[in-house]
XYZ file of C-alpha atoms in Angstrom:
742
model
C 114.119 47.886 110.946
C 113.552 46.230 114.327
C 113.903 48.430 117.387
C 114.711 47.155 120.846
C 113.603 48.848 124.055
C 115.427 49.768 127.220
C 113.352 47.185 129.086
C 115.562 44.407 130.432
C 114.639 40.733 130.472
C 116.256 37.419 131.355
C 116.182 33.759 130.438
C 114.430 32.990 133.695
C 111.693 35.594 133.060
C 111.232 35.949 129.295
C 107.555 36.887 129.629
C 108.398 40.185 131.300
C 108.435 41.837 127.825
C 105.352 43.669 126.581
C 103.028 42.232 123.971
C 104.591 41.997 120.489
C 108.077 41.929 122.053
C 110.357 39.025 122.949
C 113.469 38.666 125.092
C 116.572 38.964 122.948
C 119.416 37.559 125.066
C 122.946 38.735 124.662
C 125.269 36.012 123.278
C 126.673 33.933 126.147
C 124.579 35.800 128.704
C 121.371 35.043 130.591
C 120.115 38.621 130.293
C 119.135 40.888 127.445
C 116.639 43.456 126.243
C 113.089 43.229 124.929
C 113.040 43.363 121.117
C 110.037 43.829 118.828
C 108.678 40.684 117.210
C 109.183 40.169 113.484
C 106.160 39.972 111.193
C 106.239 36.172 111.383
C 107.945 33.658 113.723
C 109.819 32.237 110.744
C 111.786 35.492 110.710
C 113.203 34.886 114.182
C 116.233 33.043 112.846
C 117.381 36.140 110.949
C 117.045 38.599 113.823
C 117.942 36.680 116.974
C 121.370 36.976 118.553
C 121.504 33.356 119.699
C 119.779 30.011 119.430
C 118.114 30.645 122.780
C 116.802 34.017 121.578
C 115.541 32.324 118.416
C 113.533 29.871 120.511
C 112.204 32.649 122.748
C 111.202 34.694 119.679
C 109.369 31.748 118.091
C 107.481 30.955 121.292
C 106.550 34.503 122.301
C 105.784 36.007 118.858
C 102.746 35.373 116.672
C 102.220 36.189 113.008
C 101.526 39.892 112.599
C 98.062 40.992 111.573
C 97.885 42.559 108.138
C 95.624 44.307 105.638
C 95.990 46.276 102.426
C 98.143 48.854 104.237
C 100.819 46.315 105.147
C 103.168 45.027 106.289
C 104.796 43.812 103.073
C 107.499 41.194 102.569
C 107.275 40.155 98.942
C 108.821 36.794 98.195
C 108.713 35.535 101.797
C 105.350 36.263 103.421
C 101.888 37.251 102.284
C 98.687 38.391 103.938
C 96.197 35.512 103.912
C 93.080 37.711 104.426
C 91.400 34.947 106.393
C 89.120 37.534 108.029
C 87.968 39.106 104.784
C 89.446 42.620 104.989
C 92.429 41.506 107.060
C 94.377 38.460 108.098
C 97.769 37.408 109.378
C 101.113 37.136 107.644
C 101.685 33.626 106.287
C 104.959 32.147 105.121
C 105.429 31.523 101.414
C 106.014 27.944 100.314
C 109.367 27.159 98.781
C 108.000 25.609 95.585
C 106.830 27.959 92.786
C 103.205 27.255 91.944
C 102.375 26.043 95.466
C 99.887 28.836 96.216
C 97.050 27.107 94.381
C 97.389 24.016 96.587
C 97.328 25.764 99.990
C 94.406 24.300 102.040
C 91.583 26.658 102.972
C 93.142 29.756 101.436
C 90.740 32.599 100.688
C 90.301 34.005 97.197
C 92.018 37.274 98.100
C 94.701 35.392 100.014
C 95.388 33.318 96.892
C 95.785 36.508 94.855
C 98.244 37.887 97.420
C 100.134 34.610 97.493
C 100.423 34.539 93.700
C 101.601 38.154 93.686
C 103.999 37.940 96.612
C 105.188 34.348 96.863
C 105.349 32.518 93.562
C 108.333 34.526 92.550
C 112.059 34.854 92.605
C 113.987 38.019 93.204
C 115.741 40.128 90.631
C 117.679 43.230 91.389
C 119.590 46.162 90.120
C 121.673 48.520 92.170
C 123.008 52.030 92.537
C 126.640 52.249 93.612
C 127.557 55.392 95.514
C 131.244 56.371 95.702
C 132.003 59.789 97.100
C 129.410 61.975 95.357
C 129.128 59.891 92.174
C 126.490 57.284 91.350
C 127.031 54.271 89.072
C 124.420 51.822 87.855
C 124.748 48.042 87.957
C 122.403 45.117 87.491
C 122.293 41.686 89.024
C 123.960 38.826 87.193
C 121.480 36.133 86.239
C 121.516 33.263 88.736
C 122.923 35.293 91.614
C 119.716 36.597 93.210
C 120.416 35.858 96.843
C 117.419 35.111 99.081
C 118.329 37.852 101.536
C 118.949 40.686 99.101
C 115.700 42.373 99.985
C 116.464 41.975 103.711
C 119.910 43.499 103.432
C 119.299 46.145 100.726
C 122.433 48.148 101.468
C 126.036 46.944 101.439
C 129.102 48.929 102.528
C 132.750 48.345 102.020
C 135.907 49.640 100.316
C 136.123 49.058 96.550
C 139.057 46.786 95.632
C 140.217 46.176 92.052
C 140.868 42.469 91.407
C 141.630 42.431 87.671
C 140.540 39.341 85.781
C 141.752 36.550 88.025
C 141.792 37.760 91.667
C 145.609 37.744 91.681
C 145.805 41.462 92.440
C 143.666 41.380 95.549
C 144.312 38.126 97.416
C 143.986 38.832 101.134
C 142.605 42.343 100.571
C 138.899 41.848 100.103
C 137.640 40.687 103.501
C 134.661 42.958 104.107
C 135.303 44.730 100.798
C 133.627 44.923 97.383
C 135.465 43.096 94.569
C 135.734 44.838 91.180
C 136.533 42.454 88.282
C 137.123 42.830 84.579
C 135.148 40.371 82.491
C 137.085 37.418 81.058
C 136.386 34.003 79.578
C 137.690 30.567 80.400
C 139.164 29.680 83.761
C 138.105 32.898 85.475
C 134.524 33.055 84.346
C 131.711 34.622 86.370
C 131.554 31.535 88.583
C 135.261 31.653 89.391
C 135.157 35.353 90.227
C 132.128 34.951 92.496
C 133.645 31.978 94.311
C 137.010 33.723 94.764
C 135.406 36.893 96.136
C 133.163 34.912 98.483
C 136.019 32.687 99.663
C 138.130 35.731 100.558
C 135.301 37.265 102.576
C 134.046 39.815 100.045
C 130.722 41.553 100.596
C 129.805 41.778 96.883
C 131.335 41.221 93.441
C 131.072 43.662 90.503
C 132.087 42.512 87.002
C 132.368 45.109 84.214
C 132.160 44.425 80.495
C 135.371 44.616 78.470
C 133.900 44.531 74.957
C 131.174 47.079 74.179
C 130.677 50.390 75.958
C 126.885 50.470 75.900
C 126.155 46.893 76.944
C 126.187 44.940 80.155
C 128.296 41.818 80.226
C 125.194 39.566 80.160
C 126.862 36.714 82.070
C 125.356 34.272 84.531
C 126.175 32.390 87.713
C 125.707 28.617 87.767
C 123.872 26.804 90.522
C 127.108 25.451 92.006
C 128.506 28.923 92.620
C 125.209 30.192 93.961
C 124.940 27.362 96.492
C 128.426 28.102 97.842
C 127.758 31.815 98.384
C 123.981 32.395 98.171
C 124.171 35.713 100.020
C 126.902 37.239 97.833
C 125.455 39.807 95.428
C 127.102 39.558 91.994
C 126.515 42.628 89.832
C 127.540 43.624 86.316
C 128.518 47.060 85.081
C 129.079 48.700 81.710
C 132.586 48.951 80.301
C 133.043 52.714 80.560
C 132.051 52.881 84.231
C 134.100 49.836 85.207
C 137.260 50.982 83.437
C 136.967 54.426 84.985
C 136.670 53.017 88.502
C 139.515 50.546 87.964
C 141.928 53.280 86.908
C 140.837 56.096 89.200
C 141.589 57.139 92.722
C 138.195 55.802 93.746
C 139.744 52.347 94.191
C 139.979 51.711 97.942
C 137.325 54.395 98.519
C 134.339 53.420 100.595
C 131.400 52.352 98.423
C 127.735 51.945 99.225
C 125.632 49.565 97.141
C 121.892 50.178 97.308
C 120.062 47.155 95.922
C 116.570 47.447 94.454
C 114.593 44.259 94.843
C 112.027 43.080 92.310
C 109.809 40.043 92.685
C 108.936 37.982 89.634
C 107.068 34.727 89.132
C 108.979 31.930 87.450
C 107.300 29.932 84.711
C 107.936 27.307 82.066
C 105.997 25.048 79.717
C 105.484 22.658 82.649
C 104.709 25.427 85.156
C 102.476 27.973 83.345
C 101.648 31.405 84.691
C 98.482 32.109 86.670
C 95.430 33.367 84.804
C 95.786 36.951 83.650
C 99.514 36.671 82.948
C 101.873 35.147 80.398
C 105.370 33.655 80.385
C 108.230 35.514 78.689
C 110.317 32.343 78.068
C 113.328 34.633 78.081
C 115.641 32.926 80.562
C 117.716 29.829 80.871
C 119.223 27.844 78.045
C 117.260 28.488 74.821
C 114.485 30.191 76.737
C 113.361 27.104 78.626
C 111.820 29.219 81.353
C 110.860 32.796 81.992
C 108.976 35.121 84.282
C 105.297 35.947 84.386
C 104.083 39.351 83.267
C 100.587 40.708 83.673
C 98.173 40.820 80.729
C 96.974 44.210 81.981
C 98.603 46.175 79.157
C 97.627 49.577 80.575
C 99.391 48.866 83.854
C 102.432 47.754 81.879
C 102.421 51.048 79.941
C 101.036 49.890 76.576
C 98.046 51.110 74.582
C 96.721 47.712 73.500
C 97.166 43.996 74.034
C 98.763 43.652 70.601
C 101.338 46.307 71.411
C 102.229 44.588 74.679
C 102.731 41.193 73.046
C 104.737 42.573 70.132
C 106.886 45.114 71.931
C 107.437 43.775 75.469
C 111.158 43.906 76.047
C 112.953 40.585 76.105
C 110.193 38.323 74.806
C 111.162 35.319 72.734
C 109.006 33.889 69.953
C 107.547 31.458 72.502
C 106.895 34.360 74.866
C 105.041 36.315 72.175
C 102.931 33.263 71.360
C 102.138 32.674 75.034
C 101.181 36.344 75.385
C 98.871 36.108 72.363
C 97.151 32.944 73.541
C 96.815 33.745 77.250
C 96.070 37.473 76.970
C 93.728 37.295 74.001
C 95.844 39.274 71.547
C 94.428 39.183 68.041
C 96.348 38.992 64.786
C 98.954 41.739 64.575
C 97.694 43.974 61.834
C 97.518 47.525 60.564
C 95.061 49.467 58.465
C 95.441 48.099 54.977
C 97.571 50.362 52.846
C 100.221 49.995 50.181
C 103.129 50.456 52.585
C 101.633 48.813 55.680
C 102.966 45.514 57.061
C 100.954 42.453 56.156
C 98.851 40.950 58.986
C 100.713 38.520 61.230
C 99.494 36.044 63.790
C 101.754 35.111 66.690
C 102.273 31.694 65.095
C 103.787 33.390 62.031
C 106.959 34.357 63.877
C 109.959 32.085 63.937
C 108.756 30.036 60.949
C 111.150 31.233 58.243
C 114.179 29.175 57.279
C 116.139 32.419 56.923
C 115.555 35.242 59.374
C 115.208 38.773 58.080
C 117.735 41.344 59.235
C 116.385 44.875 59.466
C 119.858 46.406 59.457
C 121.938 43.647 57.804
C 125.313 45.361 58.132
C 124.757 46.367 61.766
C 125.441 50.000 60.880
C 122.380 51.736 62.331
C 123.138 55.438 62.776
C 119.857 56.775 64.184
C 118.516 54.470 66.906
C 116.058 57.061 68.233
C 114.331 57.896 64.945
C 110.694 56.835 64.957
C 109.026 54.418 62.545
C 105.453 53.166 62.412
C 105.011 49.426 62.830
C 101.538 47.860 63.035
C 100.123 51.261 63.929
C 102.590 51.928 66.754
C 105.335 54.537 66.689
C 108.549 52.752 67.637
C 112.196 53.725 67.528
C 114.593 52.175 65.060
C 116.227 50.287 67.925
C 112.872 48.777 68.925
C 112.140 47.716 65.345
C 115.573 46.082 65.165
C 114.769 44.199 68.374
C 111.548 42.886 66.834
C 113.509 41.473 63.907
C 116.167 39.966 66.162
C 113.769 38.409 68.658
C 110.980 37.101 66.466
C 112.787 35.722 63.409
C 110.664 37.261 60.646
C 110.915 35.302 57.391
C 113.459 36.832 55.004
C 111.214 36.013 52.027
C 108.109 37.663 53.471
C 106.405 40.852 52.335
C 107.111 42.433 55.717
C 110.832 41.834 55.352
C 110.889 43.436 51.882
C 108.769 46.354 53.013
C 110.552 47.179 56.254
C 114.090 46.717 54.976
C 113.153 49.192 52.223
C 112.496 51.686 55.030
C 115.678 51.020 56.984
C 117.197 54.094 55.315
C 115.343 56.126 57.987
C 117.625 54.565 60.583
C 120.802 55.142 58.572
C 121.220 51.451 57.692
C 122.830 50.259 54.499
C 120.130 48.655 52.377
C 118.095 48.827 49.175
C 116.881 52.352 49.897
C 113.329 53.525 49.357
C 111.978 52.010 46.097
C 115.515 50.888 45.253
C 117.011 54.397 45.297
C 120.217 53.367 47.055
C 122.442 56.185 45.770
C 122.193 59.955 45.952
C 122.001 60.203 42.153
C 119.048 57.828 41.975
C 117.252 59.746 44.683
C 117.768 63.065 42.873
C 116.542 61.609 39.566
C 113.458 60.304 41.368
C 112.679 63.882 42.411
C 113.485 65.796 39.228
C 112.429 63.611 36.297
C 108.745 63.479 37.383
C 108.973 67.205 38.148
C 110.097 67.984 34.592
C 107.236 65.835 33.243
C 104.730 67.744 35.359
C 106.049 71.099 34.143
C 105.723 69.971 30.506
C 102.156 68.916 31.234
C 101.403 72.297 32.814
C 102.617 74.028 29.658
C 100.648 71.721 27.347
C 97.335 72.075 29.201
C 97.772 75.842 29.470
C 98.315 76.166 25.682
C 95.174 74.124 24.939
C 93.045 76.279 27.236
C 94.490 79.479 25.769
C 93.901 78.318 22.195
C 90.244 77.497 22.877
C 89.401 80.511 24.981
C 90.754 83.133 22.545
C 88.102 82.270 19.915
C 84.430 82.886 20.909
C 83.145 80.532 18.199
C 85.466 77.736 19.288
C 84.413 78.117 22.911
C 80.859 77.062 22.004
C 81.842 73.674 20.566
C 81.432 70.503 22.654
C 84.839 69.154 21.685
C 86.576 72.369 22.731
C 84.695 72.485 26.007
C 85.714 68.911 26.776
C 89.343 69.756 26.026
C 89.196 72.791 28.325
C 87.686 70.739 31.161
C 90.221 67.940 30.704
C 93.112 70.424 30.598
C 91.834 72.394 33.612
C 91.742 69.335 35.855
C 95.103 68.257 34.479
C 96.471 71.610 35.634
C 95.431 70.781 39.211
C 97.171 67.422 39.065
C 100.273 68.597 37.212
C 100.732 71.503 39.605
C 100.656 69.093 42.573
C 102.885 66.548 40.796
C 105.460 69.290 40.093
C 106.229 69.592 43.813
C 107.172 65.862 43.886
C 108.713 65.153 47.319
C 108.674 68.722 48.681
C 105.358 68.431 50.627
C 106.260 65.030 52.113
C 106.667 65.033 55.903
C 110.221 65.959 56.773
C 110.469 63.150 59.328
C 110.091 60.580 56.516
C 113.615 61.545 55.346
C 112.852 61.377 51.612
C 115.165 63.487 49.431
C 113.722 66.978 49.115
C 110.991 66.505 51.724
C 110.277 69.673 53.719
C 106.596 69.302 54.586
C 104.298 67.925 57.236
C 101.014 66.049 57.469
C 98.979 69.068 56.307
C 101.092 69.755 53.207
C 101.032 66.045 52.386
C 97.228 65.979 52.559
C 96.973 69.086 50.365
C 99.212 67.603 47.686
C 97.335 64.308 47.759
C 93.996 66.098 47.394
C 95.031 68.068 44.293
C 96.678 65.032 42.695
C 93.453 63.086 43.220
C 91.430 66.024 41.899
C 93.635 66.043 38.795
C 92.672 62.424 38.217
C 89.287 63.777 37.066
C 90.975 64.385 33.703
C 91.162 60.600 33.293
C 87.400 60.350 33.683
C 86.830 63.177 31.188
C 88.853 61.081 28.738
C 85.898 58.675 28.824
C 83.575 61.532 27.889
C 85.909 62.437 25.020
C 85.803 58.855 23.757
C 81.990 58.849 23.921
C 81.956 62.150 22.034
C 83.971 60.602 19.222
C 81.709 57.548 19.186
C 78.655 59.763 18.692
C 80.349 61.809 15.960
C 81.967 58.985 14.002
C 79.516 56.108 14.255
C 76.244 57.935 14.755
C 77.086 61.189 12.901
C 75.666 63.385 15.640
C 75.493 67.079 14.934
C 76.467 69.786 17.369
C 72.772 70.490 17.956
C 72.197 66.864 18.932
C 75.263 66.946 21.187
C 73.943 69.986 23.056
C 71.085 67.888 24.454
C 73.350 65.434 26.322
C 76.727 67.097 26.694
C 76.096 68.292 30.243
C 76.304 64.651 31.349
C 79.693 64.357 29.684
C 80.878 66.927 32.251
C 78.713 66.261 35.296
C 79.415 62.540 35.718
C 83.250 62.584 35.593
C 83.427 65.708 37.778
C 81.157 64.176 40.440
C 83.304 61.015 40.501
C 86.511 63.045 40.637
C 85.343 65.301 43.467
C 83.947 62.352 45.396
C 87.240 60.467 45.382
C 89.275 63.621 46.062
C 87.310 64.472 49.211
C 86.804 60.844 50.203
C 90.541 60.262 50.144
C 91.396 62.971 52.695
C 91.890 60.487 55.597
C 94.157 58.329 53.426
C 96.636 60.770 51.864
C 100.149 59.774 52.905
C 103.728 59.462 51.763
C 103.862 57.442 48.544
C 107.615 58.044 48.030
C 107.285 60.099 44.810
C 104.631 62.384 46.295
C 101.668 62.181 48.628
C 98.632 60.339 47.347
C 95.882 58.006 48.513
C 97.752 55.122 50.147
C 94.766 52.859 50.798
C 94.748 49.404 49.270
C 93.230 48.914 45.809
C 90.037 50.994 45.928
C 91.505 54.457 45.099
C 92.711 53.124 41.734
C 89.465 51.440 40.692
C 87.947 54.548 38.978
C 91.023 54.985 36.766
C 90.955 51.299 35.849
C 87.252 51.613 34.983
C 87.965 54.743 32.912
C 90.652 52.893 30.949
C 88.229 50.030 30.376
C 85.405 52.307 29.180
C 87.663 54.303 26.863
C 89.086 51.084 25.416
C 85.648 49.544 24.755
C 84.307 52.741 23.190
C 87.330 53.169 20.930
C 87.228 49.496 19.957
C 83.631 50.081 18.848
C 84.701 53.129 16.852
C 87.593 51.226 15.307
C 85.342 48.357 14.208
C 82.862 50.805 12.731
C 85.564 52.602 10.738
C 86.909 49.303 9.493
C 83.459 48.241 8.291
C 82.868 51.614 6.625
C 86.206 51.607 4.848
C 85.652 48.044 3.676
C 82.201 48.889 2.316
C 83.554 51.991 0.553
C 86.468 50.216 -1.108
C 84.574 49.387 -4.321
C 83.216 52.923 -4.633
C 86.705 54.393 -4.217
C 88.080 52.244 -7.009
C 85.345 53.278 -9.437
C 85.194 56.948 -8.460
C 86.990 59.706 -10.361
C 89.910 61.710 -8.991
C 87.666 64.142 -7.176
C 86.014 61.292 -5.309
C 89.271 59.682 -4.185
C 90.907 62.763 -2.756
C 92.280 62.172 0.763
C 90.983 59.900 3.442
C 87.381 59.827 4.497
C 86.143 62.163 7.214
C 85.421 59.265 9.568
C 88.973 58.001 9.099
C 90.475 61.395 9.970
C 88.292 61.826 13.017
C 89.013 58.246 14.040
C 92.770 58.786 13.953
C 92.443 61.958 15.963
C 90.408 60.131 18.594
C 92.873 57.244 18.508
C 95.771 59.559 19.299
C 93.919 60.989 22.282
C 93.393 57.450 23.531
C 97.108 56.729 23.078
C 97.877 59.815 25.167
C 95.611 58.318 27.836
C 97.391 54.953 27.606
C 100.846 56.524 27.820
C 99.798 58.293 31.018
C 97.915 55.897 33.261
C 98.378 52.124 32.810
C 101.998 51.922 34.039
C 101.255 53.970 37.152
C 98.084 51.957 37.750
C 100.074 48.719 37.461
C 102.578 50.041 40.022
C 99.809 50.838 42.533
C 98.292 47.377 42.277
C 101.731 45.759 42.475
C 102.449 47.664 45.691
C 99.063 46.637 47.069
C 99.966 42.997 46.440
C 103.173 43.380 48.459
C 105.678 43.511 45.592
C 107.955 45.915 43.690
C 108.916 47.884 46.812
C 112.472 48.222 45.493
C 111.844 48.172 41.693
C 113.533 51.483 40.959
C 113.088 51.391 37.168
C 109.404 50.527 37.428
C 108.756 53.327 39.934
C 110.733 55.891 37.940
C 108.928 55.020 34.683
C 105.493 55.238 36.318
C 106.346 58.481 38.101
C 107.665 60.064 34.917
C 104.736 59.063 32.697
C 101.725 59.797 34.903
C 102.146 63.630 34.983
C 102.506 63.867 31.166
C 98.869 63.719 30.014
C 98.632 67.476 29.407
C 101.791 67.355 27.317
C 100.554 64.399 25.237
C 97.132 66.025 24.762
C 98.781 69.202 23.475
C 100.786 67.222 20.922
C 97.616 65.566 19.597
C 95.541 68.757 19.755
C 97.959 70.906 17.791
C 98.867 68.096 15.413
C 95.400 68.435 13.825
C 96.082 72.095 13.164
C 99.512 71.754 11.592
C 98.287 70.711 8.072
C 96.219 72.524 5.524
C 93.012 73.560 7.192
C 91.458 74.367 3.852
C 92.152 70.907 2.433
C 90.828 69.247 5.574
C 87.650 71.325 5.497
C 87.088 70.624 1.787
C 87.465 66.893 2.269
C 85.189 66.959 5.293
C 82.367 68.834 3.510
C 82.569 66.564 0.465
C 82.398 63.446 2.556
C 79.506 64.659 4.678
C 77.490 65.682 1.614
C 77.960 62.210 0.165
C 76.677 60.687 3.376
C 73.620 62.942 3.292
C 72.620 61.905 -0.219
C 73.073 58.217 0.492
C 74.712 57.526 -2.960
C 77.441 58.997 -5.184
C 77.183 59.053 -9.007
C 80.069 57.571 -10.939
C 80.929 58.484 -14.587
C 82.438 55.671 -16.608
C 85.025 56.108 -19.350
C 82.267 55.771 -21.972
C 80.432 58.668 -20.315
C 77.400 56.424 -19.849
C 75.443 57.338 -16.750
C 75.785 54.665 -14.138
C 74.978 54.820 -10.470
C 76.925 52.978 -7.784
C 75.352 52.615 -4.388
C 77.492 53.295 -1.359
C 76.609 51.466 1.882
C 75.812 53.960 4.553
C 74.731 53.801 8.167
C 71.025 54.089 8.699
C 71.672 56.880 11.203
C 73.557 59.151 8.833
C 72.174 62.424 7.661
C 74.074 65.158 9.434
C 75.881 67.669 7.271
C 77.663 69.411 10.155
C 81.374 68.677 10.469
C 83.202 68.231 13.754
C 84.674 71.560 14.767
C 88.343 70.553 14.629
C 88.167 69.900 10.872
C 86.703 73.221 9.813
C 88.771 75.300 12.153
C 90.462 77.969 10.006
C 93.679 77.566 11.963
């Protein structure tokens, strides 16, 4: 605002005005009043009343001194800081990018020039009518050079329909309100018509979608005809209300907010420390510069700024990554984390992935985690739309599986795309876990009720295995209940703490898998090496200590990694949490293969003796065969429990099977069942004749102790037949399960 004084002056004595004032002559008159000088002589044209006043202003006024406190005139003048801490206002050059070529410019002056001059204006506006406020934004291409000089526009609001026919001759000094249309009366035609009739501003409202702006543009030809005519766009609901209300013909005030931005393109890159958005013009041929200072821009990291800056194109993201030093977009590795992406990865797929393919998003404000950042569903959808993620990529499969959180139609989590499938995914694993709880409880009860049985190594191993299975089965039985509620899985009612607790006890229950290895080693020592209970007492503590240490270590070590794994909470880290189970399966398999080969060799060596022996010598199977089959069934229980679930975890880690419903359901149903399978095998051995089993066992062990069995031929002639035996035989004590009176 430029204030004049009451001091009079004349053309014949223009120097009578005080310093920093000039003589502003009245139009057609030789006299006038002293007016304050503008910040730069180049401004005189805008503020003088006549050509003579313009000349007097330019001759009497000098550029205003300036410093960090002002004055400010972004887009037109900048402070050159020629004196270090201060300087004078200097006019901006008309050509973007010209700051770097200004002769003798100081370093700080160059920074000010880049910030204030190498830019175009962009604006939005508040429209005040009576006591109501409406929001509008500038139409692309219509940013007049004087918008920041004339930030407020007044005039009556006049409705002009689509084609100006309703307001011919009525808009001189008024504000034109148009409805959007295509064809002959495009944005250009409306702007030209309003300007030609003397309008102060043109407002065009959308006629298609309530929540969107019209997103039109003004061509260069229309802009050149009426460069000072603001052209704004408004949302449908506001525009239709104004067009049909009594507010038409009411006085309106438009308050324009000016924003300076630096234009850029491939040929005209941004200054150091900034990047080009490539978001404007046809196919993003140019854009505006944005600072690489992510904290100033409101982001937490450079990666977040490059990935989530509003309005970036693929080229803009790549320019941000290269000029701002953004690294590969990545997350902590986990089974349900997006795969790492470099900026060059975007826009390379032949088919672009659609996060919400049917455009039926119901919950735009729900939050999802993407590359470690919490973003709304609407923001995630924007990422997919802007950056053209490959439809065949792991990230597309993974994130579209999670679009259920946003209410989009899609495959559903792990392929559960109907309510029935989701309910089955909750209840079938729960029933399995309950069966396992019952089985493990019965085994523990059966062992603990008999003091003699409690002392046996086999029984102690079964109690330990069943006890840890109880921990796991109890946690499995809750299925989705402890999952965080905001993950929107069927049945989820928990939070981060309940999820961690469930994951811990499930991992603790995995100790039973490691005790299975101890059970296999126990059978190896009994069957192949004929160890007695007294021999077993010397080493059995290690059969308990080692698996329990491993189990506790992984249970506590996994606390930072327990998260939603769809069926329940578990360790979601990539690969390593499943290594101990894979090792346990390998050890148990190798040990039982050794036992199997030993039994085969023993049975083969005994075949001749069995043929020649009498009826008493051929009764039943050998002891080693019976014990072998019992151990084999325990191994089968182990196999029925773990391998499918283990395969699922490694498949997820490799970025596949995110929507394989049958695979997930099978794995989730089988993994809680170990206690149930163990109970079937345990009580199977006690369902036959205990007396017959004990008799056969004692007879076989006595034969082993003697090293040979006499055979009586039909002629009753004494004849001895040697029986091959292991050099380590000699024990006469039977494994406990075969002499158990039950």
